[in-house]
Amino acid sequence: MYTAVLAICAVVAAGCSTGQRVDLGDGASGSLVAAIAGEPDQLDPHKTTAYFSFEVLENVFDTLVEPDENLQMQPALAESWETSADELTWTFHLRPGVTFHDGTRLTADDVVYSYRRIIDEQLANSDKFSSVQSVEATDPATVVIRVDRPTPNMLTNIGGFKGMAIVSRANVEIGQIATHPVGTGPFEFIGQKSGDSISLGANPNYWGGEPDISGVTFRFISEPSTALSALQAGEVDWTDSVPPQRVAQLGSDDSLHLAVTPSNDYWYLALNEAREPWNDVRVRQAIAYAVDREAIVQATSYGTAAANQLAIPEGNPWFTRYDRYREDGEAGLETARNLLREAGAEPRNLDMLVTTEYPETVTAAQIIADNLAPLGISVNIRTVDFATWLDEQNSGNFDMLMMGWLGNIDPDDFYYAQHHTDGTSNAQKFSDPEVDRLLDAGRVETDENARKDVYAKAATLIADEVSYVYLYNPSVIQAWNPALSGYDARRDGAVRFRDATLNADGGA
């Protein structure tokens, strides 16, 4: 999952004028102000799972390889690589002359340290190294990764998003990485104002060339209408906090550039299978039949999203057609009632965990409450800040929650961490031996057609067993100042400002 932090604060939330821009310091000019919907929980790329954090970290850290605009993996800190004939050894050759923001030179030891940290401490993305037997530096510019089985998604695993960033050992060991991160990326961390903003400055020694803009200030604006108004008023330059109900109208607004890009993201509900009666698949299926996805899509995205009963959207090469829960209205409710009777279950209350920092979760929860009321289920919508939401999810203190998975590329990204018994993001405590077998097989299958078949079977079982109640695939919706060029909205949600230019005569 990616995350970010942006441009302007709502007056009611932070007490600052929406007319203010952030001063990056003496000589700062041509800086960009970006508005996002929430504040990062922390800035350690190996530990955070929040999209708000990764919006910032995308600009601070690098990975060995990275996805291009077509989500194909390209050189980054590694300028080249090769695999052995048996596909069990990957050798990466580092780009020469790369330095961290503190001036220290990047070496292969930094890569080894970063990967061993994730593996040894079992951090958020340790499952991406499940096949790795060893990581070693054979010389200062060469990293060798040995695996115990072919790993067709190795490049996506290590470069698909900044959760696999190469970090500074010193930055970690002095305990500052979560609050003052040091990376090799195009922008370096300058400072943070809690509840308000994070400021970055251009890295003059960036291996890809010094950015044209002098810095980026991410300010936190939870209310989309406030962020949009700030953009239209010239107080911020970019935002991904755009009210979906305004999309049709904004298409003809010359004061901004609007991008609506189909994504690989998905939104879902998860029922806590560690609690009764949600541990009974028939009860979970009853909920899946009762939920009105089309109503949720309309209310949360105003038609900019596509309802889906699986994770991967139509048009993606890994898409699988699935429509088991297709019944609408009373037909779906009757199926749900029959399943509850068959299970001998009469749930009366459901604790629904949502967060105001993702407003779509609050909106969807209200519709779900209406959907489940005819079944005699009263939904208690518990609205918390995102940091609390993460804590409650991780402690299992919920009956149901709603959230999205963003930045997915390989099918393994869509399914393994979330639905394998040992998955690092399996907060709902789902476990099915056949799903485990299929997800394990998908990680080693090198024939693409055979791999597609494996994931189609796994996805179908995951939906049949209702590990998640899938809802829809959203679009990436962003808007920016027409004076901003060199920036594109990406399908993976990665927010990259390194190639951006903000014309001085047209900027905010």
PDB file of C-alpha atoms in Angstrom, residues 2-284:
ATOM      1  CA  TYR A   2       1.235   3.592  -0.831  1.00  0.00           C
ATOM      2  CA  THR A   3       0.588   6.757   1.186  1.00  0.00           C
ATOM      3  CA  ALA A   4       1.169  10.487   1.076  1.00  0.00           C
ATOM      4  CA  VAL A   5       0.905  13.832   2.773  1.00  0.00           C
ATOM      5  CA  LEU A   6       0.051  17.168   1.198  1.00  0.00           C
ATOM      6  CA  ALA A   7      -0.630  20.710   0.807  1.00  0.00           C
ATOM      7  CA  ILE A   8      -3.054  22.771   2.752  1.00  0.00           C
ATOM      8  CA  CYS A   9      -4.852  22.454   6.054  1.00  0.00           C
ATOM      9  CA  ALA A  10      -8.520  23.092   6.614  1.00  0.00           C
ATOM     10  CA  VAL A  11      -9.005  26.129   8.783  1.00  0.00           C
ATOM     11  CA  VAL A  12     -11.169  24.198  11.218  1.00  0.00           C
ATOM     12  CA  ALA A  13      -8.642  21.385  11.519  1.00  0.00           C
ATOM     13  CA  ALA A  14      -5.333  23.199  11.818  1.00  0.00           C
ATOM     14  CA  GLY A  15      -6.098  26.843  12.374  1.00  0.00           C
ATOM     15  CA  CYS A  16      -4.015  28.062   9.430  1.00  0.00           C
ATOM     16  CA  SER A  17      -5.069  30.313   6.606  1.00  0.00           C
ATOM     17  CA  THR A  18      -5.737  28.570   3.311  1.00  0.00           C
ATOM     18  CA  GLY A  19      -3.908  31.458   1.692  1.00  0.00           C
ATOM     19  CA  GLN A  20      -0.565  30.517   3.247  1.00  0.00           C
ATOM     20  CA  ARG A  21       2.224  28.722   1.398  1.00  0.00           C
ATOM     21  CA  VAL A  22       5.078  27.025   3.195  1.00  0.00           C
ATOM     22  CA  ASP A  23       8.506  28.706   3.183  1.00  0.00           C
ATOM     23  CA  LEU A  24      11.217  26.123   2.568  1.00  0.00           C
ATOM     24  CA  GLY A  25      13.929  28.496   3.716  1.00  0.00           C
ATOM     25  CA  ASP A  26      16.279  31.121   2.305  1.00  0.00           C
ATOM     26  CA  GLY A  27      16.580  30.989  -1.439  1.00  0.00           C
ATOM     27  CA  ALA A  28      13.703  28.547  -1.871  1.00  0.00           C
ATOM     28  CA  SER A  29      11.809  29.242  -5.084  1.00  0.00           C
ATOM     29  CA  GLY A  30       9.859  27.228  -7.568  1.00  0.00           C
ATOM     30  CA  SER A  31       8.660  24.937  -4.798  1.00  0.00           C
ATOM     31  CA  LEU A  32       5.506  22.879  -5.141  1.00  0.00           C
ATOM     32  CA  VAL A  33       2.709  22.589  -2.600  1.00  0.00           C
ATOM     33  CA  ALA A  34       0.739  19.351  -2.679  1.00  0.00           C
ATOM     34  CA  ALA A  35      -2.436  18.624  -0.726  1.00  0.00           C
ATOM     35  CA  ILE A  36      -3.239  15.129   0.504  1.00  0.00           C
ATOM     36  CA  ALA A  37      -6.044  13.818   2.698  1.00  0.00           C
ATOM     37  CA  GLY A  38      -4.124  12.644   5.750  1.00  0.00           C
ATOM     38  CA  GLU A  39      -0.916  12.645   7.733  1.00  0.00           C
ATOM     39  CA  PRO A  40       1.637   9.798   7.526  1.00  0.00           C
ATOM     40  CA  ASP A  41       1.646   7.551  10.567  1.00  0.00           C
ATOM     41  CA  GLN A  42       5.473   7.454  10.282  1.00  0.00           C
ATOM     42  CA  LEU A  43       8.194   7.746   7.643  1.00  0.00           C
ATOM     43  CA  ASP A  44      10.067   4.453   8.038  1.00  0.00           C
ATOM     44  CA  PRO A  45       9.401   2.799   4.651  1.00  0.00           C
ATOM     45  CA  HIS A  46      10.000  -0.678   6.053  1.00  0.00           C
ATOM     46  CA  LYS A  47       7.425  -0.327   8.822  1.00  0.00           C
ATOM     47  CA  THR A  48       4.618   1.865   7.534  1.00  0.00           C
ATOM     48  CA  THR A  49       1.768   0.416   5.464  1.00  0.00           C
ATOM     49  CA  ALA A  50      -0.076   3.732   5.034  1.00  0.00           C
ATOM     50  CA  TYR A  51      -0.668   5.285   1.617  1.00  0.00           C
ATOM     51  CA  PHE A  52      -0.196   8.790   3.010  1.00  0.00           C
ATOM     52  CA  SER A  53       3.325   7.851   4.102  1.00  0.00           C
ATOM     53  CA  PHE A  54       4.281   6.407   0.736  1.00  0.00           C
ATOM     54  CA  GLU A  55       3.178   9.491  -1.174  1.00  0.00           C
ATOM     55  CA  VAL A  56       5.959  11.316   0.652  1.00  0.00           C
ATOM     56  CA  LEU A  57       8.438   8.431   0.674  1.00  0.00           C
ATOM     57  CA  GLU A  58       8.148   7.905  -3.087  1.00  0.00           C
ATOM     58  CA  ASN A  59      10.130  11.149  -3.364  1.00  0.00           C
ATOM     59  CA  VAL A  60      12.655  10.459  -0.584  1.00  0.00           C
ATOM     60  CA  PHE A  61      13.783   6.865  -1.164  1.00  0.00           C
ATOM     61  CA  ASP A  62      14.829   4.629  -4.037  1.00  0.00           C
ATOM     62  CA  THR A  63      14.624   0.894  -4.706  1.00  0.00           C
ATOM     63  CA  LEU A  64      17.006  -1.276  -6.739  1.00  0.00           C
ATOM     64  CA  VAL A  65      14.517  -1.308  -9.626  1.00  0.00           C
ATOM     65  CA  GLU A  66      11.251   0.580 -10.122  1.00  0.00           C
ATOM     66  CA  PRO A  67       8.094   0.434 -12.264  1.00  0.00           C
ATOM     67  CA  ASP A  68       7.777   2.742 -15.247  1.00  0.00           C
ATOM     68  CA  GLU A  69       4.494   4.282 -16.376  1.00  0.00           C
ATOM     69  CA  ASN A  70       3.450   0.909 -17.849  1.00  0.00           C
ATOM     70  CA  LEU A  71       4.390  -0.850 -14.571  1.00  0.00           C
ATOM     71  CA  GLN A  72       7.311  -2.628 -16.208  1.00  0.00           C
ATOM     72  CA  MET A  73      10.385  -2.851 -13.981  1.00  0.00           C
ATOM     73  CA  GLN A  74      13.321  -0.627 -14.934  1.00  0.00           C
ATOM     74  CA  PRO A  75      16.795   0.141 -13.497  1.00  0.00           C
ATOM     75  CA  ALA A  76      16.989   2.457 -10.482  1.00  0.00           C
ATOM     76  CA  LEU A  77      19.765   2.036  -7.875  1.00  0.00           C
ATOM     77  CA  ALA A  78      20.732  -1.097  -9.779  1.00  0.00           C
ATOM     78  CA  GLU A  79      21.768  -0.170 -13.308  1.00  0.00           C
ATOM     79  CA  SER A  80      21.714  -3.810 -14.486  1.00  0.00           C
ATOM     80  CA  TRP A  81      21.103  -7.371 -13.300  1.00  0.00           C
ATOM     81  CA  GLU A  82      21.145 -10.964 -14.467  1.00  0.00           C
ATOM     82  CA  THR A  83      19.804 -14.330 -13.332  1.00  0.00           C
ATOM     83  CA  SER A  84      21.471 -17.730 -13.359  1.00  0.00           C
ATOM     84  CA  ALA A  85      20.341 -20.471 -15.738  1.00  0.00           C
ATOM     85  CA  ASP A  86      18.479 -22.245 -12.929  1.00  0.00           C
ATOM     86  CA  GLU A  87      16.825 -18.926 -11.906  1.00  0.00           C
ATOM     87  CA  LEU A  88      18.042 -19.326  -8.331  1.00  0.00           C
ATOM     88  CA  THR A  89      20.650 -16.549  -8.295  1.00  0.00           C
ATOM     89  CA  TRP A  90      19.992 -12.868  -9.015  1.00  0.00           C
ATOM     90  CA  THR A  91      22.986 -10.557  -9.373  1.00  0.00           C
ATOM     91  CA  PHE A  92      22.476  -6.779  -9.231  1.00  0.00           C
ATOM     92  CA  HIS A  93      25.080  -4.201 -10.240  1.00  0.00           C
ATOM     93  CA  LEU A  94      24.725  -0.869  -8.447  1.00  0.00           C
ATOM     94  CA  ARG A  95      24.769   2.479 -10.170  1.00  0.00           C
ATOM     95  CA  PRO A  96      28.095   4.222  -9.402  1.00  0.00           C
ATOM     96  CA  GLY A  97      28.344   7.500  -7.515  1.00  0.00           C
ATOM     97  CA  VAL A  98      25.027   7.376  -5.638  1.00  0.00           C
ATOM     98  CA  THR A  99      24.991   9.084  -2.235  1.00  0.00           C
ATOM     99  CA  PHE A 100      22.520   9.327   0.610  1.00  0.00           C
ATOM    100  CA  HIS A 101      21.154  12.736   1.559  1.00  0.00           C
ATOM    101  CA  ASP A 102      23.741  12.977   4.368  1.00  0.00           C
ATOM    102  CA  GLY A 103      26.567  12.615   1.833  1.00  0.00           C
ATOM    103  CA  THR A 104      27.551   9.021   2.578  1.00  0.00           C
ATOM    104  CA  ARG A 105      28.107   6.795  -0.448  1.00  0.00           C
ATOM    105  CA  LEU A 106      25.668   4.001  -1.276  1.00  0.00           C
ATOM    106  CA  THR A 107      27.291   0.558  -1.331  1.00  0.00           C
ATOM    107  CA  ALA A 108      26.130  -3.006  -1.634  1.00  0.00           C
ATOM    108  CA  ASP A 109      26.309  -3.278   2.159  1.00  0.00           C
ATOM    109  CA  ASP A 110      23.423  -0.806   2.415  1.00  0.00           C
ATOM    110  CA  VAL A 111      21.288  -3.041   0.217  1.00  0.00           C
ATOM    111  CA  VAL A 112      22.155  -6.101   2.283  1.00  0.00           C
ATOM    112  CA  TYR A 113      21.380  -4.231   5.508  1.00  0.00           C
ATOM    113  CA  SER A 114      18.029  -2.988   4.183  1.00  0.00           C
ATOM    114  CA  TYR A 115      16.878  -6.406   3.028  1.00  0.00           C
ATOM    115  CA  ARG A 116      18.174  -8.240   6.111  1.00  0.00           C
ATOM    116  CA  ARG A 117      16.351  -5.703   8.304  1.00  0.00           C
ATOM    117  CA  ILE A 118      13.051  -6.516   6.618  1.00  0.00           C
ATOM    118  CA  ILE A 119      13.701 -10.267   6.787  1.00  0.00           C
ATOM    119  CA  ASP A 120      15.231 -10.558  10.249  1.00  0.00           C
ATOM    120  CA  GLU A 121      12.797  -8.227  12.002  1.00  0.00           C
ATOM    121  CA  GLN A 122       9.812  -9.667  10.098  1.00  0.00           C
ATOM    122  CA  LEU A 123       8.716  -6.194   9.025  1.00  0.00           C
ATOM    123  CA  ALA A 124       5.654  -5.318   6.954  1.00  0.00           C
ATOM    124  CA  ASN A 125       6.892  -6.744   3.641  1.00  0.00           C
ATOM    125  CA  SER A 126       8.967  -9.672   4.822  1.00  0.00           C
ATOM    126  CA  ASP A 127       6.719 -12.061   2.887  1.00  0.00           C
ATOM    127  CA  LYS A 128       8.174 -10.666  -0.343  1.00  0.00           C
ATOM    128  CA  PHE A 129      11.435 -12.369   0.641  1.00  0.00           C
ATOM    129  CA  SER A 130       9.854 -15.749   1.383  1.00  0.00           C
ATOM    130  CA  SER A 131      12.006 -17.499  -1.221  1.00  0.00           C
ATOM    131  CA  VAL A 132      15.249 -15.739  -0.305  1.00  0.00           C
ATOM    132  CA  GLN A 133      18.003 -17.877   1.184  1.00  0.00           C
ATOM    133  CA  SER A 134      20.734 -15.268   1.299  1.00  0.00           C
ATOM    134  CA  VAL A 135      21.583 -11.671   0.428  1.00  0.00           C
ATOM    135  CA  GLU A 136      25.250 -10.776   0.189  1.00  0.00           C
ATOM    136  CA  ALA A 137      27.587  -8.115  -1.132  1.00  0.00           C
ATOM    137  CA  THR A 138      30.284  -9.736  -3.254  1.00  0.00           C
ATOM    138  CA  ASP A 139      31.955  -6.346  -3.737  1.00  0.00           C
ATOM    139  CA  PRO A 140      30.949  -2.729  -2.974  1.00  0.00           C
ATOM    140  CA  ALA A 141      28.937  -2.492  -6.189  1.00  0.00           C
ATOM    141  CA  THR A 142      27.412  -5.979  -6.458  1.00  0.00           C
ATOM    142  CA  VAL A 143      24.539  -7.610  -4.580  1.00  0.00           C
ATOM    143  CA  VAL A 144      23.714 -11.307  -4.973  1.00  0.00           C
ATOM    144  CA  ILE A 145      20.330 -12.670  -3.909  1.00  0.00           C
ATOM    145  CA  ARG A 146      19.963 -16.450  -3.779  1.00  0.00           C
ATOM    146  CA  VAL A 147      16.522 -18.033  -3.660  1.00  0.00           C
ATOM    147  CA  ASP A 148      15.359 -21.564  -2.900  1.00  0.00           C
ATOM    148  CA  ARG A 149      12.947 -21.662  -5.816  1.00  0.00           C
ATOM    149  CA  PRO A 150      12.325 -19.728  -9.035  1.00  0.00           C
ATOM    150  CA  THR A 151      10.773 -16.363  -8.175  1.00  0.00           C
ATOM    151  CA  PRO A 152       9.157 -14.855 -11.283  1.00  0.00           C
ATOM    152  CA  ASN A 153       8.028 -11.734  -9.438  1.00  0.00           C
ATOM    153  CA  MET A 154      11.415 -10.950  -7.841  1.00  0.00           C
ATOM    154  CA  LEU A 155      11.767  -7.581  -9.578  1.00  0.00           C
ATOM    155  CA  THR A 156       8.261  -6.513  -8.589  1.00  0.00           C
ATOM    156  CA  ASN A 157       8.890  -7.712  -5.037  1.00  0.00           C
ATOM    157  CA  ILE A 158      11.981  -5.566  -4.571  1.00  0.00           C
ATOM    158  CA  GLY A 159      10.927  -2.565  -6.640  1.00  0.00           C
ATOM    159  CA  GLY A 160       7.162  -2.403  -6.861  1.00  0.00           C
ATOM    160  CA  PHE A 161       6.869   0.266  -4.161  1.00  0.00           C
ATOM    161  CA  LYS A 162       8.945   2.149  -1.636  1.00  0.00           C
ATOM    162  CA  GLY A 163       8.234  -0.275   1.187  1.00  0.00           C
ATOM    163  CA  MET A 164      11.308  -2.053  -0.211  1.00  0.00           C
ATOM    164  CA  ALA A 165      13.471   1.076  -0.105  1.00  0.00           C
ATOM    165  CA  ILE A 166      17.214   1.022   0.446  1.00  0.00           C
ATOM    166  CA  VAL A 167      17.755   2.816   3.756  1.00  0.00           C
ATOM    167  CA  SER A 168      20.712   4.266   5.640  1.00  0.00           C
ATOM    168  CA  ARG A 169      21.931   2.031   8.459  1.00  0.00           C
ATOM    169  CA  ALA A 170      23.052   5.039  10.499  1.00  0.00           C
ATOM    170  CA  ASN A 171      19.635   6.660  10.092  1.00  0.00           C
ATOM    171  CA  VAL A 172      18.023   3.529  11.502  1.00  0.00           C
ATOM    172  CA  GLU A 173      20.495   2.953  14.308  1.00  0.00           C
ATOM    173  CA  ILE A 174      20.224   6.477  15.706  1.00  0.00           C
ATOM    174  CA  GLY A 175      16.457   6.031  15.749  1.00  0.00           C
ATOM    175  CA  GLN A 176      15.530   8.834  13.350  1.00  0.00           C
ATOM    176  CA  ILE A 177      14.230   7.034  10.279  1.00  0.00           C
ATOM    177  CA  ALA A 178      10.569   7.236  11.332  1.00  0.00           C
ATOM    178  CA  THR A 179      10.721  11.002  11.947  1.00  0.00           C
ATOM    179  CA  HIS A 180      13.669  12.271   9.872  1.00  0.00           C
ATOM    180  CA  PRO A 181      14.321   9.780   7.058  1.00  0.00           C
ATOM    181  CA  VAL A 182      17.532   9.814   5.013  1.00  0.00           C
ATOM    182  CA  GLY A 183      17.310   8.303   1.549  1.00  0.00           C
ATOM    183  CA  THR A 184      18.926   8.534  -1.883  1.00  0.00           C
ATOM    184  CA  GLY A 185      15.853   9.935  -3.644  1.00  0.00           C
ATOM    185  CA  PRO A 186      15.250  13.152  -5.575  1.00  0.00           C
ATOM    186  CA  PHE A 187      14.112  15.079  -2.495  1.00  0.00           C
ATOM    187  CA  GLU A 188      15.452  15.154   1.044  1.00  0.00           C
ATOM    188  CA  PHE A 189      13.458  15.519   4.231  1.00  0.00           C
ATOM    189  CA  ILE A 190      13.542  19.031   5.732  1.00  0.00           C
ATOM    190  CA  GLY A 191      10.931  19.020   8.467  1.00  0.00           C
ATOM    191  CA  GLN A 192       7.443  18.178   9.688  1.00  0.00           C
ATOM    192  CA  LYS A 193       4.755  20.199  11.431  1.00  0.00           C
ATOM    193  CA  SER A 194       2.503  17.741  13.202  1.00  0.00           C
ATOM    194  CA  GLY A 195      -1.046  17.939  11.927  1.00  0.00           C
ATOM    195  CA  ASP A 196      -0.073  20.352   9.166  1.00  0.00           C
ATOM    196  CA  SER A 197       2.707  19.532   6.717  1.00  0.00           C
ATOM    197  CA  ILE A 198       5.944  17.831   5.685  1.00  0.00           C
ATOM    198  CA  SER A 199       8.571  19.712   3.678  1.00  0.00           C
ATOM    199  CA  LEU A 200      11.133  18.246   1.286  1.00  0.00           C
ATOM    200  CA  GLY A 201      13.982  19.989  -0.540  1.00  0.00           C
ATOM    201  CA  ALA A 202      15.543  19.104  -3.885  1.00  0.00           C
ATOM    202  CA  ASN A 203      18.542  16.755  -3.703  1.00  0.00           C
ATOM    203  CA  PRO A 204      21.275  18.490  -5.750  1.00  0.00           C
ATOM    204  CA  ASN A 205      23.233  15.233  -5.946  1.00  0.00           C
ATOM    205  CA  TYR A 206      20.414  12.983  -7.112  1.00  0.00           C
ATOM    206  CA  TRP A 207      21.697  10.283  -9.450  1.00  0.00           C
ATOM    207  CA  GLY A 208      18.888  11.013 -11.905  1.00  0.00           C
ATOM    208  CA  GLY A 209      19.716  14.719 -12.007  1.00  0.00           C
ATOM    209  CA  GLU A 210      18.709  17.507  -9.651  1.00  0.00           C
ATOM    210  CA  PRO A 211      14.923  18.116  -9.737  1.00  0.00           C
ATOM    211  CA  ASP A 212      13.777  21.289 -11.437  1.00  0.00           C
ATOM    212  CA  ILE A 213      11.540  22.299  -8.539  1.00  0.00           C
ATOM    213  CA  SER A 214      13.319  23.397  -5.363  1.00  0.00           C
ATOM    214  CA  GLY A 215      11.132  21.380  -3.047  1.00  0.00           C
ATOM    215  CA  VAL A 216       7.756  19.875  -2.222  1.00  0.00           C
ATOM    216  CA  THR A 217       5.574  20.650   0.766  1.00  0.00           C
ATOM    217  CA  PHE A 218       2.945  18.025   1.483  1.00  0.00           C
ATOM    218  CA  ARG A 219       0.107  19.487   3.517  1.00  0.00           C
ATOM    219  CA  PHE A 220      -2.690  17.542   5.113  1.00  0.00           C
ATOM    220  CA  ILE A 221      -6.238  18.508   4.149  1.00  0.00           C
ATOM    221  CA  SER A 222      -8.806  15.950   5.185  1.00  0.00           C
ATOM    222  CA  GLU A 223     -11.767  17.613   3.458  1.00  0.00           C
ATOM    223  CA  PRO A 224     -11.648  17.144  -0.352  1.00  0.00           C
ATOM    224  CA  SER A 225     -13.730  20.248  -1.064  1.00  0.00           C
ATOM    225  CA  THR A 226     -11.246  22.337   0.934  1.00  0.00           C
ATOM    226  CA  ALA A 227      -8.294  20.873  -0.974  1.00  0.00           C
ATOM    227  CA  LEU A 228      -9.999  21.527  -4.301  1.00  0.00           C
ATOM    228  CA  SER A 229     -10.871  25.094  -3.353  1.00  0.00           C
ATOM    229  CA  ALA A 230      -7.254  25.674  -2.360  1.00  0.00           C
ATOM    230  CA  LEU A 231      -6.111  24.383  -5.746  1.00  0.00           C
ATOM    231  CA  GLN A 232      -8.578  26.565  -7.625  1.00  0.00           C
ATOM    232  CA  ALA A 233      -7.487  29.579  -5.572  1.00  0.00           C
ATOM    233  CA  GLY A 234      -3.824  28.982  -6.394  1.00  0.00           C
ATOM    234  CA  GLU A 235      -2.899  28.126  -2.818  1.00  0.00           C
ATOM    235  CA  VAL A 236      -1.736  24.607  -3.671  1.00  0.00           C
ATOM    236  CA  ASP A 237      -0.395  23.171  -6.902  1.00  0.00           C
ATOM    237  CA  TRP A 238      -1.495  19.534  -6.786  1.00  0.00           C
ATOM    238  CA  THR A 239      -3.961  17.316  -4.957  1.00  0.00           C
ATOM    239  CA  ASP A 240      -5.280  13.781  -5.051  1.00  0.00           C
ATOM    240  CA  SER A 241      -8.085  14.776  -2.689  1.00  0.00           C
ATOM    241  CA  VAL A 242     -10.710  15.542  -5.317  1.00  0.00           C
ATOM    242  CA  PRO A 243     -14.440  15.191  -4.535  1.00  0.00           C
ATOM    243  CA  PRO A 244     -15.633  12.531  -6.992  1.00  0.00           C
ATOM    244  CA  GLN A 245     -18.986  14.267  -7.363  1.00  0.00           C
ATOM    245  CA  ARG A 246     -17.110  17.197  -8.924  1.00  0.00           C
ATOM    246  CA  VAL A 247     -15.263  15.179 -11.576  1.00  0.00           C
ATOM    247  CA  ALA A 248     -17.761  15.703 -14.403  1.00  0.00           C
ATOM    248  CA  GLN A 249     -17.873  19.438 -13.776  1.00  0.00           C
ATOM    249  CA  LEU A 250     -14.099  19.808 -13.399  1.00  0.00           C
ATOM    250  CA  GLY A 251     -13.491  18.364 -16.839  1.00  0.00           C
ATOM    251  CA  SER A 252     -14.284  21.770 -18.308  1.00  0.00           C
ATOM    252  CA  ASP A 253     -12.514  23.844 -15.645  1.00  0.00           C
ATOM    253  CA  ASP A 254      -9.569  25.623 -17.292  1.00  0.00           C
ATOM    254  CA  SER A 255      -8.111  26.649 -13.920  1.00  0.00           C
ATOM    255  CA  LEU A 256      -6.806  23.120 -13.342  1.00  0.00           C
ATOM    256  CA  HIS A 257      -5.727  19.941 -15.071  1.00  0.00           C
ATOM    257  CA  LEU A 258      -7.837  16.908 -14.126  1.00  0.00           C
ATOM    258  CA  ALA A 259      -6.637  13.305 -14.494  1.00  0.00           C
ATOM    259  CA  VAL A 260      -8.929  10.292 -14.074  1.00  0.00           C
ATOM    260  CA  THR A 261      -6.774   7.190 -14.577  1.00  0.00           C
ATOM    261  CA  PRO A 262      -7.942   3.559 -14.256  1.00  0.00           C
ATOM    262  CA  SER A 263      -5.991   1.896 -11.471  1.00  0.00           C
ATOM    263  CA  ASN A 264      -5.025  -1.504 -10.094  1.00  0.00           C
ATOM    264  CA  ASP A 265      -6.345  -0.463  -6.690  1.00  0.00           C
ATOM    265  CA  TYR A 266      -9.292  -2.112  -4.972  1.00  0.00           C
ATOM    266  CA  TRP A 267     -11.536  -1.496  -1.971  1.00  0.00           C
ATOM    267  CA  TYR A 268     -12.883  -4.251   0.221  1.00  0.00           C
ATOM    268  CA  LEU A 269     -14.630  -5.279   3.417  1.00  0.00           C
ATOM    269  CA  ALA A 270     -13.057  -7.765   5.811  1.00  0.00           C
ATOM    270  CA  LEU A 271     -14.922  -9.711   8.499  1.00  0.00           C
ATOM    271  CA  ASN A 272     -12.981 -10.795  11.564  1.00  0.00           C
ATOM    272  CA  GLU A 273     -12.885 -14.601  11.371  1.00  0.00           C
ATOM    273  CA  ALA A 274     -11.430 -14.829  14.869  1.00  0.00           C
ATOM    274  CA  ARG A 275     -14.891 -13.887  16.162  1.00  0.00           C
ATOM    275  CA  GLU A 276     -18.216 -15.681  16.002  1.00  0.00           C
ATOM    276  CA  PRO A 277     -20.315 -15.814  13.920  1.00  0.00           C
ATOM    277  CA  TRP A 278     -17.988 -14.380  11.255  1.00  0.00           C
ATOM    278  CA  ASN A 279     -15.847 -17.525  11.420  1.00  0.00           C
ATOM    279  CA  ASP A 280     -18.660 -19.372   9.613  1.00  0.00           C
ATOM    280  CA  VAL A 281     -18.264 -19.028   5.833  1.00  0.00           C
ATOM    281  CA  ARG A 282     -22.051 -19.073   5.381  1.00  0.00           C
ATOM    282  CA  VAL A 283     -22.417 -15.973   7.537  1.00  0.00           C
ATOM    283  CA  ARG A 284     -19.702 -14.200   5.575  1.00  0.00           C
TER     284      ARG A 284
END
